[in-house]
CSV table of C-alpha atoms in Angstrom, one decimal:
chain,number,residue,atom,x,y,z
N,191,MET,CA,-5.4,14.1,-31.5
N,192,ARG,CA,-3.0,13.6,-28.5
N,193,ILE,CA,0.4,13.7,-28.9
N,194,ILE,CA,2.4,11.8,-26.5
N,195,PHE,CA,6.2,12.7,-26.3
N,196,LEU,CA,8.5,9.7,-25.7
N,197,SER,CA,11.6,9.3,-23.6
N,198,PRO,CA,14.4,8.3,-24.5
N,199,SER,CA,15.6,5.1,-24.6
N,200,ILE,CA,11.4,4.3,-26.2
N,201,HIS,CA,13.1,5.4,-29.4
N,202,SER,CA,15.5,2.5,-29.0
N,203,GLY,CA,13.1,0.3,-28.7
N,204,ASP,CA,11.7,-0.1,-25.4
N,205,LYS,CA,8.5,-0.7,-24.5
N,206,ILE,CA,6.3,2.1,-23.0
N,207,ALA,CA,6.4,1.4,-18.8
N,208,TYR,CA,5.1,4.6,-18.0
N,209,LEU,CA,2.4,7.3,-18.7
N,210,LEU,CA,2.2,10.5,-17.0
N,211,TYR,CA,-0.1,13.9,-17.4
N,212,HIS,CA,2.2,16.3,-16.2
N,213,ASP,CA,1.8,20.4,-17.8
N,214,ASP,CA,-1.0,19.4,-20.2
N,215,THR,CA,2.0,17.3,-21.2
N,216,TRP,CA,1.0,13.5,-21.8
N,217,ILE,CA,4.9,11.9,-21.4
N,218,ALA,CA,5.5,7.4,-22.3
N,219,ILE,CA,8.6,7.1,-20.4
N,220,SER,CA,10.0,3.6,-19.8
N,221,GLU,CA,11.9,0.9,-17.6
N,222,ILE,CA,15.2,2.6,-18.1
N,223,ASP,CA,14.2,6.1,-17.7
N,224,LYS,CA,12.6,5.7,-14.7
N,225,VAL,CA,15.3,6.7,-12.7
N,226,ASP,CA,15.9,10.0,-14.3
N,227,PHE,CA,11.8,10.4,-13.9
N,228,TYR,CA,11.8,9.6,-10.4
N,229,ARG,CA,14.5,11.6,-9.7
N,230,ASN,CA,13.4,14.7,-11.1
N,231,PRO,CA,9.7,14.3,-12.4
N,232,ASP,CA,10.3,17.2,-14.4
N,233,PHE,CA,13.5,15.9,-15.9
N,234,ASN,CA,12.0,16.9,-19.9
N,235,LYS,CA,9.4,19.8,-19.8
N,236,ASN,CA,11.9,22.1,-20.7
N,237,GLU,CA,13.1,19.6,-24.1
N,238,HIS,CA,10.4,17.9,-25.4
N,239,LEU,CA,11.2,20.1,-28.6
N,240,GLY,CA,14.1,17.2,-28.5
N,241,LEU,CA,12.3,14.7,-28.3
N,242,ASP,CA,10.1,12.4,-30.4
N,243,VAL,CA,6.7,11.7,-30.4
N,244,ILE,CA,3.7,9.6,-31.7
N,245,GLU,CA,0.1,10.6,-32.3
N,246,GLU,CA,-3.0,9.2,-29.6
N,247,GLU,CA,-3.5,6.8,-33.0
N,248,GLU,CA,-0.3,5.2,-32.7
N,249,LEU,CA,-0.3,4.4,-28.6
N,250,TYR,CA,-3.3,2.5,-28.6
N,251,GLN,CA,-1.8,0.5,-31.2
N,252,ARG,CA,1.0,-0.6,-28.7
N,253,ILE,CA,-1.5,-0.6,-25.7
N,254,PRO,CA,-5.2,-1.0,-27.2
N,255,PHE,CA,-6.3,-1.3,-23.4
N,256,LEU,CA,-5.7,2.4,-23.0
N,257,ARG,CA,-8.6,3.7,-25.7
N,258,ASN,CA,-10.9,6.2,-24.7
N,259,LYS,CA,-9.1,5.7,-21.6
N,260,LEU,CA,-7.0,8.8,-21.2
N,261,ILE,CA,-7.9,12.0,-18.9
N,262,ASP,CA,-6.0,14.2,-18.9
N,263,GLU,CA,-6.2,15.6,-15.3
N,264,GLU,CA,-2.4,16.6,-13.7
N,265,GLY,CA,-0.7,14.5,-12.3
N,266,MET,CA,-2.9,10.9,-14.1
N,267,PHE,CA,-0.7,8.5,-13.9
N,268,ILE,CA,-0.2,4.7,-15.7
N,269,THR,CA,1.3,1.7,-15.2
N,270,VAL,CA,1.6,-1.3,-18.0
N,271,ASP,CA,2.0,-4.2,-16.2
N,272,TYR,CA,3.8,-6.4,-19.5
N,273,LYS,CA,4.2,-9.8,-17.4
N,274,ASN,CA,1.0,-10.2,-16.1
N,275,GLY,CA,-1.2,-8.5,-18.0
N,276,ASN,CA,-2.2,-5.3,-17.1
N,277,VAL,CA,-2.6,-2.0,-17.1
N,278,PHE,CA,-3.2,0.6,-13.8
N,279,ILE,CA,-4.7,4.1,-14.6
N,280,ASN,CA,-3.9,6.0,-11.0
N,281,PRO,CA,-5.0,9.4,-10.4
N,282,LEU,CA,-3.0,11.5,-8.5
N,283,HIS,CA,-5.5,12.5,-5.4
N,284,LYS,CA,-5.9,15.8,-4.6
N,285,THR,CA,-6.5,14.3,-0.7
N,286,LYS,CA,-2.6,13.1,-0.5
N,287,SER,CA,-1.8,12.4,2.3
N,288,TYR,CA,0.7,14.2,4.7
N,289,PHE,CA,1.7,11.2,6.2
N,290,THR,CA,3.1,9.2,3.6
N,291,PRO,CA,6.5,11.0,1.2
N,292,THR,CA,4.7,13.3,-1.8
N,293,TYR,CA,7.3,11.2,-4.5
N,294,ALA,CA,5.3,7.4,-3.6
N,295,ARG,CA,2.8,6.5,-6.3
N,296,ALA,CA,1.4,3.3,-5.9
N,297,THR,CA,1.8,1.4,-9.2
N,298,ASN,CA,-2.2,-0.2,-8.7
N,299,GLN,CA,-3.6,1.9,-6.7
N,300,VAL,CA,-7.1,1.7,-4.8
N,301,ASN,CA,-8.8,4.8,-5.8
N,302,LEU,CA,-11.7,3.6,-2.6
N,303,LYS,CA,-12.9,7.2,-1.0
N,304,THR,CA,-15.1,6.1,2.4
N,305,SER,CA,-15.3,8.5,5.1
N,306,ILE,CA,-15.1,9.3,8.9
N,307,TRP,CA,-18.8,8.1,9.9
N,308,THR,CA,-18.8,4.6,7.6
N,309,TYR,CA,-15.2,3.7,9.1
N,310,LEU,CA,-16.4,3.8,12.3
N,311,TYR,CA,-19.1,2.0,11.8
N,312,LEU,CA,-17.9,-0.4,10.1
N,313,ARG,CA,-15.1,-0.9,12.8
N,314,LYS,CA,-17.2,-1.3,15.9
N,315,PHE,CA,-15.0,-2.7,18.6
N,316,TYR,CA,-12.2,0.0,17.2
N,317,SER,CA,-14.8,2.4,18.3
N,318,PHE,CA,-16.4,1.0,21.4
N,319,LYS,CA,-12.5,0.8,22.9
N,320,LEU,CA,-12.2,4.5,21.3
N,321,LEU,CA,-15.4,5.9,22.7
N,322,MET,CA,-14.7,3.4,26.7
N,323,CYS,CA,-11.4,6.0,26.5
N,324,VAL,CA,-13.7,8.8,26.5
N,325,ALA,CA,-15.8,8.1,29.2
N,326,ALA,CA,-12.6,7.2,30.9
N,327,PHE,CA,-11.4,10.7,30.7
N,328,SER,CA,-14.9,12.1,31.3
N,329,LEU,CA,-14.9,10.3,34.8
N,330,ALA,CA,-11.4,11.8,35.2
N,331,ILE,CA,-12.4,15.3,34.6
N,332,TYR,CA,-15.3,15.3,36.9
N,333,TYR,CA,-13.8,13.3,39.7
N,334,ILE,CA,-10.0,13.8,39.8
N,335,SER,CA,-9.2,17.2,38.0
N,336,TRP,CA,-10.4,19.3,35.4
N,337,SER,CA,-6.7,19.1,34.1
N,338,PHE,CA,-7.5,16.4,31.9
N,339,ILE,CA,-9.3,18.4,29.7
N,340,ILE,CA,-6.0,19.4,28.0
N,341,MET,CA,-5.0,15.3,27.9
N,342,LEU,CA,-9.0,14.3,26.3
N,343,PHE,CA,-8.7,17.5,23.7
N,344,TRP,CA,-4.8,15.7,22.9
N,345,PHE,CA,-6.1,12.4,23.1
N,346,CYS,CA,-8.9,13.0,20.3
N,347,PHE,CA,-7.1,15.2,18.2
N,348,PHE,CA,-4.2,13.1,17.4
N,349,LYS,CA,-6.8,9.8,17.1
N,350,TYR,CA,-8.6,11.9,14.8
N,351,LEU,CA,-5.5,12.4,12.3
N,352,HIS,CA,-5.1,8.9,13.1
N,353,ILE,CA,-8.3,8.0,11.7
N,354,LEU,CA,-7.7,10.9,8.4
N,355,ALA,CA,-4.3,8.8,7.8
N,356,ASN,CA,-6.3,5.5,7.6
N,357,ILE,CA,-8.7,6.9,5.3
N,358,ASP,CA,-6.8,8.8,3.4
N,359,ASN,CA,-5.3,5.8,2.3
N,360,PHE,CA,-7.9,3.6,1.0
N,361,ASN,CA,-7.7,6.5,-2.1
N,362,PHE,CA,-4.2,6.2,-2.8
N,363,GLY,CA,-2.6,3.2,-1.0
N,364,THR,CA,-1.6,0.2,-3.1
N,365,LEU,CA,-4.9,-2.1,-3.8
N,366,ASN,CA,-3.3,-6.0,-1.8
N,367,PRO,CA,-4.2,-9.5,-1.8
N,368,ALA,CA,-5.1,-10.8,2.0
N,369,ILE,CA,-6.2,-14.3,2.8
N,370,VAL,CA,-7.0,-15.2,7.0
N,371,VAL,CA,-4.8,-18.1,7.9
N,372,THR,CA,-5.3,-17.8,11.6
N,373,THR,CA,-8.3,-17.0,14.6
N,374,MET,CA,-8.4,-16.4,17.9
N,375,PRO,CA,-6.5,-13.9,17.2
N,376,THR,CA,-6.7,-13.3,14.2
N,377,ARG,CA,-4.4,-13.1,11.5
N,378,ILE,CA,-3.9,-11.8,7.9
N,379,ALA,CA,-1.1,-12.9,5.2
N,380,VAL,CA,-0.8,-9.8,2.3
N,381,PHE,CA,1.4,-10.5,-0.8
N,382,THR,CA,3.1,-7.2,-1.1
N,383,ASP,CA,6.5,-5.9,-3.2
N,384,LEU,CA,7.9,-3.0,-0.7
N,385,SER,CA,10.0,-1.1,-3.6
N,386,LYS,CA,10.4,1.9,-3.2
N,387,GLY,CA,10.3,2.0,-7.5
N,388,PHE,CA,13.2,0.2,-8.3
N,389,GLY,CA,13.6,-3.4,-8.1
N,390,SER,CA,11.7,-5.8,-6.7
N,391,PHE,CA,11.1,-6.5,-3.2
N,392,PRO,CA,7.9,-9.4,-3.1
N,393,ALA,CA,7.0,-9.7,0.1
N,394,ILE,CA,4.5,-11.3,2.7
N,395,ARG,CA,3.2,-9.3,5.9
N,396,ILE,CA,1.6,-11.5,8.5
N,397,TYR,CA,-0.4,-8.9,10.2
N,398,LYS,CA,-3.0,-9.0,12.9
N,399,VAL,CA,-6.8,-7.7,12.2
N,400,SER,CA,-10.0,-7.6,13.8
N,401,LEU,CA,-12.6,-8.5,11.3
N,402,PRO,CA,-16.5,-8.6,11.1
N,403,GLU,CA,-17.5,-12.6,12.1
N,404,VAL,CA,-18.4,-13.3,9.2
N,405,LEU,CA,-15.3,-12.6,7.1
N,406,ASN,CA,-13.1,-13.5,10.2
N,407,LYS,CA,-12.8,-17.4,8.7
N,408,LYS,CA,-9.5,-19.6,7.4
N,409,HIS,CA,-8.6,-19.2,3.8
N,410,GLU,CA,-11.0,-16.1,3.6
N,411,LYS,CA,-10.0,-13.7,0.5
N,412,LEU,CA,-9.9,-9.9,1.9
N,413,THR,CA,-8.9,-7.1,0.1
N,414,VAL,CA,-6.3,-4.4,1.6
N,415,SER,CA,-4.8,-0.9,0.8
N,416,GLY,CA,-0.8,-0.6,1.8
N,417,GLY,CA,0.6,2.0,3.6
N,418,TYR,CA,4.3,1.8,3.7
N,419,TYR,CA,6.2,3.6,6.0
N,420,SER,CA,10.6,4.3,5.9
N,421,ILE,CA,12.4,4.3,9.4
N,422,GLU,CA,15.5,3.6,8.1
N,423,ASP,CA,17.5,4.7,4.9
N,424,LEU,CA,16.5,1.0,3.0
N,425,LYS,CA,16.7,0.7,-1.0
N,426,TYR,CA,12.5,-0.6,-0.1
N,427,TRP,CA,10.1,0.6,2.7
N,428,ASP,CA,10.4,-1.1,6.2
N,429,PHE,CA,7.2,-0.8,7.2
N,430,PHE,CA,4.2,-1.8,5.6
N,431,ARG,CA,0.5,-1.4,7.4
N,432,PRO,CA,-3.1,-3.2,5.6
N,433,HIS,CA,-5.8,-2.0,5.9
N,434,PRO,CA,-8.7,-4.4,5.3
N,435,LEU,CA,-11.1,-2.3,2.4
N,436,ILE,CA,-14.6,-4.2,5.0
N,437,TYR,CA,-13.1,-0.9,7.2
N,438,ALA,CA,-13.9,1.5,4.4
N,439,THR,CA,-17.1,0.0,2.6
N,440,ASN,CA,-18.9,-3.2,3.0
N,441,ASN,CA,-20.9,-2.6,-0.7
N,442,LYS,CA,-20.3,-6.2,-1.9
N,443,GLU,CA,-20.0,-5.0,-5.6
N,444,VAL,CA,-17.6,-2.9,-4.7
N,445,LEU,CA,-15.2,-5.0,-2.9
N,446,ALA,CA,-15.7,-7.4,-5.5
N,447,GLU,CA,-14.5,-5.5,-8.0
N,448,LYS,CA,-11.2,-4.4,-5.9
N,449,GLU,CA,-10.8,-8.5,-6.0
N,450,LYS,CA,-10.8,-8.5,-9.1
N,451,GLN,CA,-8.2,-5.7,-10.3
N,452,ILE,CA,-5.4,-7.5,-8.3
N,453,PRO,CA,-3.7,-9.3,-10.6
N,454,LEU,CA,-3.9,-13.4,-10.6
N,455,VAL,CA,-0.4,-14.1,-10.1
N,456,GLU,CA,-0.5,-12.0,-6.9
N,457,TRP,CA,-3.7,-14.7,-5.0
N,458,ILE,CA,-1.8,-18.0,-6.3
N,459,LEU,CA,1.2,-16.6,-4.7
N,460,LEU,CA,-0.1,-15.6,-1.7
N,461,LYS,CA,-1.9,-19.1,-1.7
N,462,GLN,CA,1.5,-21.2,-2.5
N,463,TRP,CA,3.2,-19.4,0.4
N,464,ALA,CA,0.4,-19.5,3.3
N,465,LYS,CA,0.1,-23.8,2.3
N,466,LYS,CA,3.3,-24.0,2.4
N,467,ASN,CA,4.6,-21.9,5.7
N,468,LYS,CA,2.0,-22.3,8.2
N,469,ASP,CA,5.1,-22.7,10.9
N,470,LYS,CA,5.2,-18.5,10.2
N,471,TYR,CA,1.8,-17.7,10.6
N,472,TYR,CA,2.7,-14.7,13.9
N,473,GLU,CA,3.4,-11.4,13.7
N,474,GLY,CA,6.2,-10.3,10.5
N,475,TYR,CA,7.7,-9.9,7.7
N,476,TYR,CA,8.8,-12.9,5.3
N,477,PRO,CA,11.0,-11.6,2.1
N,478,LEU,CA,9.4,-13.9,-1.2
N,479,THR,CA,13.2,-15.4,-2.9
N,480,ASN,CA,11.7,-18.0,-4.7
N,481,ILE,CA,10.6,-15.2,-7.7
N,482,SER,CA,12.2,-12.1,-9.1
N,483,ASN,CA,13.7,-9.9,-6.7
N,484,ASN,CA,16.2,-7.9,-5.3
N,485,TRP,CA,16.5,-9.2,-1.6
N,486,SER,CA,20.5,-10.7,-2.0
N,487,GLU,CA,21.5,-7.1,-1.8
N,488,TYR,CA,20.9,-7.1,1.7
N,489,GLU,CA,22.0,-10.3,3.7
N,490,ASP,CA,20.0,-9.4,6.5
N,491,PRO,CA,16.8,-7.5,5.9
N,492,LYS,CA,15.2,-5.7,8.6
N,493,PHE,CA,11.9,-4.3,9.5
N,494,SER,CA,9.5,-2.7,11.5
N,495,LEU,CA,7.0,-4.3,13.5
N,496,PRO,CA,5.8,-5.2,17.2
N,497,GLU,CA,7.7,-7.8,18.8
N,498,GLU,CA,5.3,-9.6,21.1
N,499,ASP,CA,3.4,-11.5,18.9
N,500,GLU,CA,6.8,-13.4,17.4
N,501,ASN,CA,7.1,-17.4,16.8
N,502,PRO,CA,7.7,-18.8,19.7
N,503,SER,CA,10.7,-20.7,18.2
N,504,ALA,CA,12.3,-17.2,16.6
N,505,GLN,CA,11.8,-16.0,20.3
N,506,LEU,CA,14.1,-19.1,21.6
N,507,ASN,CA,16.7,-18.8,18.7
N,508,LYS,CA,17.1,-15.5,19.2
N,509,LYS,CA,17.9,-16.7,22.8
N,510,ARG,CA,20.6,-19.0,21.9
N,511,GLN,CA,22.2,-16.7,19.2
N,512,GLN,CA,22.3,-13.9,22.0
N,513,LYS,CA,24.1,-16.9,24.9
N,514,LEU,CA,26.6,-17.9,21.9
N,515,LYS,CA,27.5,-14.2,21.9
N,516,ASP,CA,27.8,-13.9,25.5
């Protein structure tokens, strides 16, 4: 029978929001105590004797969903979403990407493994462009100079790392809902929370993608794996890149199962935004302020993204504002 150690505020009546298996020990953490946990994952490592404990059966009485689902693996991380009635069980992936900060943990991990060959096969146009680049370098080597071999090597090396990072993201990235909002070019709207673990920063990301013809239809539902990065020192991730799961698998049963794992409220919020904001179907980030959020902490939230697909009306407003400043 397992023993679960409780973080301090749970003894005072707070609910269990997170469970972590660390150093052969299960620790239950409240939302309040998460602050200490994020700053130092070992914050109670040497203080177990001073913590309250509950037995495994009592944990199941509090959270019935967890019965027979606890796995004693280092780094196993469980999130309990009382608001939406979801429990997310997230393993610590041993192949965690070197391109993402080690402390970052997805609340609802995708947990989908794929291979380089599957990824390239399912992204035929992307693979075709890679082959054309390799062919161009090869011709340059043959007709111009052997020195182009060095450029070909670095091109292949960096593309290989880029593909590895994308594949890794399908494993530990966050599962997010998306819908197709435009075609020619194809853009998807994605719902996500850009929070780094503290506060709530819900947003819609409009992102250009290339999709198989069968999915390239307006209002088509997609599941994506979210990759989050920071360029500025902010409380939220200022760069978010969604990776459609169709790039990792074409198994309809797997894709349907992943779609079900996304809370229904996220699909509803996404569809509501898409219906009311048809003038914003351009590359960008659109903070959601009509639901619980912390965007008020930033008067003018900053994001990192290409500018070439910006809404023409927004470009016009920028020019007008620049003229006023001049």
